[in-house]
Structures are given as structure tokens and as C-alpha cells.
PDB file of C-alpha atoms in Angstrom:
ATOM      1  CA  MET A 298      11.095 101.472 -13.110  1.00 95.00           C
ATOM      2  CA  HIS A 299      11.942 101.869  -9.445  1.00 95.00           C
ATOM      3  CA  LYS A 300      10.916  99.205  -7.000  1.00 96.00           C
ATOM      4  CA  ILE A 301       9.969  99.567  -3.369  1.00 95.00           C
ATOM      5  CA  GLN A 302       9.950  96.753  -0.848  1.00 94.00           C
ATOM      6  CA  VAL A 303       7.603  97.362   2.072  1.00 94.00           C
ATOM      7  CA  ASP A 304       7.648  95.177   5.156  1.00 93.00           C
ATOM      8  CA  THR A 305       3.944  94.561   5.717  1.00 92.00           C
ATOM      9  CA  GLY A 306       4.455  91.976   8.434  1.00 93.00           C
ATOM     10  CA  VAL A 307       2.768  89.268   6.366  1.00 95.00           C
ATOM     11  CA  GLU A 308       3.575  85.768   7.556  1.00 95.00           C
ATOM     12  CA  GLU A 309       2.756  82.389   6.077  1.00 96.00           C
ATOM     13  CA  PHE A 310       0.955  79.627   7.959  1.00 96.00           C
ATOM     14  CA  GLU A 311       0.776  76.125   6.569  1.00 94.00           C
ATOM     15  CA  VAL A 312      -2.678  74.637   7.110  1.00 94.00           C
ATOM     16  CA  ASN A 313      -3.008  70.875   7.536  1.00 91.00           C
ATOM     17  CA  GLY A 314       0.310  70.288   5.807  1.00 89.00           C
ATOM     18  CA  ARG A 315      -1.040  71.586   2.496  1.00 86.00           C
ATOM     19  CA  GLY A 316      -2.346  75.102   1.880  1.00 89.00           C
ATOM     20  CA  VAL A 317      -0.682  78.335   2.943  1.00 94.00           C
ATOM     21  CA  LEU A 318      -2.596  81.129   4.669  1.00 96.00           C
ATOM     22  CA  ARG A 319      -0.900  84.536   4.383  1.00 96.00           C
ATOM     23  CA  PHE A 320      -1.659  87.485   6.652  1.00 96.00           C
ATOM     24  CA  ASN A 321      -0.101  89.861   9.169  1.00 95.00           C
ATOM     25  CA  PRO A 322      -1.095  88.563  12.634  1.00 94.00           C
ATOM     26  CA  GLY A 323      -0.169  91.936  14.161  1.00 91.00           C
ATOM     27  CA  ASP A 324      -2.465  93.939  11.891  1.00 93.00           C
ATOM     28  CA  PRO A 325      -5.154  95.516  14.111  1.00 90.00           C
ATOM     29  CA  ASN A 326      -7.538  95.588  11.137  1.00 92.00           C
ATOM     30  CA  ILE A 327      -7.375  91.792  10.805  1.00 92.00           C
ATOM     31  CA  TYR A 328      -7.776  91.384  14.544  1.00 88.00           C
ATOM     32  CA  HIS A 329     -10.984  93.448  14.548  1.00 89.00           C
ATOM     33  CA  ARG A 330     -12.341  91.750  11.426  1.00 93.00           C
ATOM     34  CA  PHE A 331     -11.574  88.341  12.948  1.00 91.00           C
ATOM     35  CA  PHE A 332     -13.583  88.982  16.082  1.00 86.00           C
ATOM     36  CA  ASP A 333     -16.386  90.606  14.079  1.00 90.00           C
ATOM     37  CA  ALA A 334     -16.399  87.428  11.970  1.00 90.00           C
ATOM     38  CA  ARG A 335     -16.891  85.317  15.084  1.00 86.00           C
ATOM     39  CA  GLN A 336     -20.028  87.326  15.860  1.00 89.00           C
ATOM     40  CA  GLN A 337     -21.200  87.042  12.248  1.00 91.00           C
ATOM     41  CA  LEU A 338     -20.590  83.310  12.392  1.00 91.00           C
ATOM     42  CA  SER A 339     -22.806  83.035  15.442  1.00 90.00           C
ATOM     43  CA  ALA A 340     -25.577  84.893  13.599  1.00 91.00           C
ATOM     44  CA  LEU A 341     -25.127  82.667  10.543  1.00 91.00           C
ATOM     45  CA  GLN A 342     -25.285  79.567  12.720  1.00 89.00           C
ATOM     46  CA  THR A 343     -28.571  80.788  14.214  1.00 92.00           C
ATOM     47  CA  GLU A 344     -29.909  81.457  10.711  1.00 92.00           C
ATOM     48  CA  LEU A 345     -28.748  78.031   9.503  1.00 90.00           C
ATOM     49  CA  THR A 346     -30.450  76.309  12.439  1.00 89.00           C
ATOM     50  CA  ARG A 347     -33.692  78.204  11.790  1.00 92.00           C
ATOM     51  CA  ARG A 348     -33.644  77.442   8.085  1.00 91.00           C
ATOM     52  CA  THR A 349     -32.782  73.771   8.678  1.00 88.00           C
ATOM     53  CA  ARG A 350     -35.681  73.411  11.108  1.00 90.00           C
ATOM     54  CA  ALA A 351     -38.015  74.949   8.538  1.00 89.00           C
ATOM     55  CA  LEU A 352     -36.934  72.265   6.065  1.00 87.00           C
ATOM     56  CA  GLU A 353     -37.913  69.554   8.556  1.00 85.00           C
ATOM     57  CA  GLU A 354     -41.551  70.334   7.755  1.00 84.00           C
ATOM     58  CA  ASN A 355     -41.087  68.814   4.290  1.00 81.00           C
ATOM     59  CA  PRO A 356     -42.506  65.260   4.528  1.00 84.00           C
ATOM     60  CA  ASP A 357     -40.438  64.013   1.569  1.00 86.00           C
ATOM     61  CA  ALA A 358     -37.101  62.875   3.055  1.00 86.00           C
ATOM     62  CA  GLU A 359     -35.304  62.990  -0.282  1.00 90.00           C
ATOM     63  CA  ASP A 360     -36.456  66.532  -1.069  1.00 89.00           C
ATOM     64  CA  ARG A 361     -35.593  67.614   2.479  1.00 88.00           C
ATOM     65  CA  ALA A 362     -32.079  66.119   2.241  1.00 89.00           C
ATOM     66  CA  ALA A 363     -31.476  67.818  -1.119  1.00 92.00           C
ATOM     67  CA  ALA A 364     -32.634  71.174   0.276  1.00 92.00           C
ATOM     68  CA  GLU A 365     -30.400  70.744   3.333  1.00 91.00           C
ATOM     69  CA  LEU A 366     -27.375  70.075   1.120  1.00 92.00           C
ATOM     70  CA  VAL A 367     -28.112  73.228  -0.887  1.00 93.00           C
ATOM     71  CA  LEU A 368     -28.400  75.182   2.359  1.00 93.00           C
ATOM     72  CA  LEU A 369     -25.080  73.819   3.664  1.00 93.00           C
ATOM     73  CA  ALA A 370     -23.365  74.695   0.376  1.00 94.00           C
ATOM     74  CA  GLU A 371     -24.728  78.255   0.636  1.00 95.00           C
ATOM     75  CA  TYR A 372     -23.533  78.502   4.239  1.00 94.00           C
ATOM     76  CA  ASP A 373     -20.085  77.248   3.190  1.00 96.00           C
ATOM     77  CA  ARG A 374     -19.805  79.908   0.434  1.00 94.00           C
ATOM     78  CA  ARG A 375     -20.873  82.675   2.809  1.00 94.00           C
ATOM     79  CA  ILE A 376     -18.379  81.640   5.482  1.00 94.00           C
ATOM     80  CA  LYS A 377     -15.515  81.347   3.001  1.00 95.00           C
ATOM     81  CA  ALA A 378     -16.356  84.786   1.604  1.00 93.00           C
ATOM     82  CA  MET A 379     -16.392  86.185   5.151  1.00 93.00           C
ATOM     83  CA  LEU A 380     -12.985  84.610   5.879  1.00 95.00           C
ATOM     84  CA  SER A 381     -11.553  86.055   2.655  1.00 94.00           C
ATOM     85  CA  GLY A 382     -12.839  89.429   3.851  1.00 93.00           C
ATOM     86  CA  VAL A 383     -10.978  88.969   7.129  1.00 94.00           C
ATOM     87  CA  PHE A 384      -7.672  87.634   5.823  1.00 95.00           C
ATOM     88  CA  GLY A 385      -7.604  89.010   2.274  1.00 93.00           C
ATOM     89  CA  LYS A 386      -8.960  87.875  -1.050  1.00 92.00           C
ATOM     90  CA  GLU A 387      -5.621  86.278  -1.933  1.00 93.00           C
ATOM     91  CA  ASN A 388      -6.453  83.587   0.637  1.00 95.00           C
ATOM     92  CA  ASP A 389      -8.766  81.133  -1.124  1.00 93.00           C
ATOM     93  CA  PHE A 390     -10.289  79.143   1.724  1.00 94.00           C
ATOM     94  CA  ASP A 391     -11.863  76.633  -0.623  1.00 91.00           C
ATOM     95  CA  ALA A 392      -8.415  75.759  -2.013  1.00 91.00           C
ATOM     96  CA  LEU A 393      -6.722  76.164   1.364  1.00 92.00           C
ATOM     97  CA  LEU A 394      -9.030  73.614   3.009  1.00 92.00           C
ATOM     98  CA  GLU A 395      -9.206  71.405  -0.092  1.00 91.00           C
ATOM     99  CA  GLY A 396     -12.900  71.969  -0.710  1.00 92.00           C
ATOM    100  CA  VAL A 397     -14.028  70.911   2.766  1.00 94.00           C
ATOM    101  CA  ASN A 398     -17.418  72.407   3.629  1.00 95.00           C
ATOM    102  CA  LEU A 399     -16.928  74.617   6.680  1.00 94.00           C
ATOM    103  CA  ALA A 400     -20.351  73.591   7.970  1.00 90.00           C
ATOM    104  CA  GLY A 401     -19.117  70.010   8.112  1.00 90.00           C
ATOM    105  CA  LEU A 402     -17.959  68.468  11.345  1.00 92.00           C
ATOM    106  CA  GLY A 403     -14.403  67.656  12.290  1.00 94.00           C
ATOM    107  CA  ARG A 404     -13.469  64.438  14.052  1.00 95.00           C
ATOM    108  CA  ASN A 405     -13.952  66.303  17.320  1.00 97.00           C
ATOM    109  CA  GLY A 406     -17.654  66.805  16.492  1.00 96.00           C
ATOM    110  CA  ARG A 407     -17.314  70.565  16.090  1.00 94.00           C
ATOM    111  CA  PRO A 408     -17.899  72.531  12.881  1.00 91.00           C
ATOM    112  CA  VAL A 409     -14.769  72.822  10.747  1.00 94.00           C
ATOM    113  CA  VAL A 410     -15.102  76.616  10.711  1.00 93.00           C
ATOM    114  CA  GLN A 411     -15.009  76.671  14.523  1.00 92.00           C
ATOM    115  CA  ASN A 412     -11.902  74.483  14.517  1.00 95.00           C
ATOM    116  CA  LEU A 413     -10.271  76.893  12.061  1.00 94.00           C
ATOM    117  CA  LEU A 414     -11.140  79.976  14.105  1.00 92.00           C
ATOM    118  CA  ASP A 415      -9.961  78.311  17.306  1.00 93.00           C
ATOM    119  CA  ALA A 416      -6.627  77.468  15.646  1.00 94.00           C
ATOM    120  CA  LEU A 417      -6.183  81.054  14.435  1.00 94.00           C
ATOM    121  CA  ALA A 418      -7.232  82.840  17.647  1.00 92.00           C
ATOM    122  CA  PRO A 419      -3.930  82.355  19.538  1.00 94.00           C
ATOM    123  CA  VAL A 420      -1.927  83.491  16.484  1.00 94.00           C
ATOM    124  CA  LEU A 421      -3.962  86.686  16.276  1.00 93.00           C
ATOM    125  CA  GLN A 422      -3.887  87.228  20.020  1.00 91.00           C
ATOM    126  CA  GLN A 423      -0.082  86.964  20.050  1.00 92.00           C
ATOM    127  CA  GLY A 424       0.118  89.310  17.067  1.00 90.00           C
ATOM    128  CA  ALA A 425      -2.117  91.855  18.776  1.00 85.00           C
ATOM    129  CA  GLU A 426      -0.075  91.671  21.993  1.00 89.00           C
ATOM    130  CA  THR A 427       3.166  92.169  20.062  1.00 87.00           C
ATOM    131  CA  THR A 428       1.691  95.172  18.252  1.00 84.00           C
ATOM    132  CA  LEU A 429       0.415  96.719  21.491  1.00 81.00           C
ATOM    133  CA  GLN A 430       3.769  96.223  23.214  1.00 84.00           C
ATOM    134  CA  ALA A 431       5.632  97.803  20.301  1.00 79.00           C
ATOM    135  CA  THR A 432       3.196 100.726  20.259  1.00 78.00           C
ATOM    136  CA  ALA A 433       3.647 101.246  24.010  1.00 78.00           C
ATOM    137  CA  ARG A 434       7.463 101.148  23.673  1.00 83.00           C
ATOM    138  CA  GLN A 435       7.284 103.698  20.868  1.00 80.00           C
ATOM    139  CA  ALA A 436       5.085 106.009  22.963  1.00 75.00           C
ATOM    140  CA  VAL A 437       7.530 105.800  25.872  1.00 80.00           C
ATOM    141  CA  GLN A 438      10.474 106.556  23.572  1.00 82.00           C
ATOM    142  CA  GLN A 439       8.658 109.548  22.095  1.00 82.00           C
ATOM    143  CA  ALA A 440       7.836 110.863  25.566  1.00 81.00           C
ATOM    144  CA  GLU A 441      11.453 110.442  26.675  1.00 84.00           C
ATOM    145  CA  GLN A 442      12.685 112.188  23.523  1.00 85.00           C
ATOM    146  CA  ALA A 443      10.250 115.082  24.046  1.00 83.00           C
ATOM    147  CA  ARG A 444      11.383 115.384  27.670  1.00 84.00           C
ATOM    148  CA  ALA A 445      15.047 115.410  26.585  1.00 86.00           C
ATOM    149  CA  GLU A 446      14.342 118.078  23.979  1.00 85.00           C
ATOM    150  CA  ARG A 447      12.761 120.237  26.699  1.00 85.00           C
ATOM    151  CA  GLY A 448      15.984 119.908  28.644  1.00 78.00           C
ATOM    152  CA  GLY A 449      14.617 117.469  31.159  1.00 61.00           C
ATOM    153  CA  ALA A 450      11.951 119.895  32.329  1.00 55.00           C
ATOM    154  CA  GLY A 451       9.209 118.121  34.169  1.00 52.00           C
ATOM    155  CA  ALA A 452      11.372 115.078  34.788  1.00 51.00           C
TER     156      ALA A 452
END
């Protein structure tokens, strides 16, 4: 059997000294999915707030707390599935973040999922910039080559 090695640009990022997240930060598809995910997250947060407020109508505090925990677990599963859709199914965000519920709050008082996205944004932005710069250089080289092949006409 013949083997082919393809450079896909995938890099590894250690998360919190434990799990490894693998993706190509210069992949335009990931970049678009990432920013779409931020919009989806906002919609999910609105839905979570609405559904949590609806639970407040339950006069039984114990029943309400149990229902809220179920809701937060559902939210966590949906967010982790969304993140796997962005970065690839091989990235298990439950394992990567050691089972932490993404709806939970970090020490900074912000949702864990927001902390994660904020940490990843500069990596993706740098990857996108590198890709755009390389694409622009390639376009310039192709234009120069085409000009040279025409014998410098139009130069």
C-alpha cells in the first residue's frame, strides 16, 4: 500500500495544561464556523435565559433547582456539540475540559464557554491573517509570472 502525507496545517494547542485541541488555525472554514458559533452561542444564551426564567415560576425550590440543572446539562451538551462542529469531531470538548460544564462560571465570573472562545479568538485571527497574506503573495506572484510570460507587456 502506498502512503501519502498531506500537510493540513493542523496544530496542537494544550488547554489548561491537560487536554490537546487540534485544528488548523489558518483554515478559512474553521474561521467562519468559529464566528458563526459565537452568534449561535448568543442565541443559545438568550434561549437559556428565557427557559431559566420560565422555571422561576415553579414554587417548589427543589423541583426548580433540579430542572435548572437539567437545563444547564442540556446547554452544555449543545455547546460542546457546536464546538466539535467547529473544530472537528476528533476534539472531544468534554474530555478536553475535564467534564466542566461550559455554562458554568470561571473565576472571572464569565461563562467558561466565553473564556474558551476568547482564548481561541486571537489564535484564529492570526491564522486567518497568515492565510490572507499568503494568498495575497501567491496572487502577486501569479500576476508577475503572467506578465513575464507576456514578455513584460503592460508592465
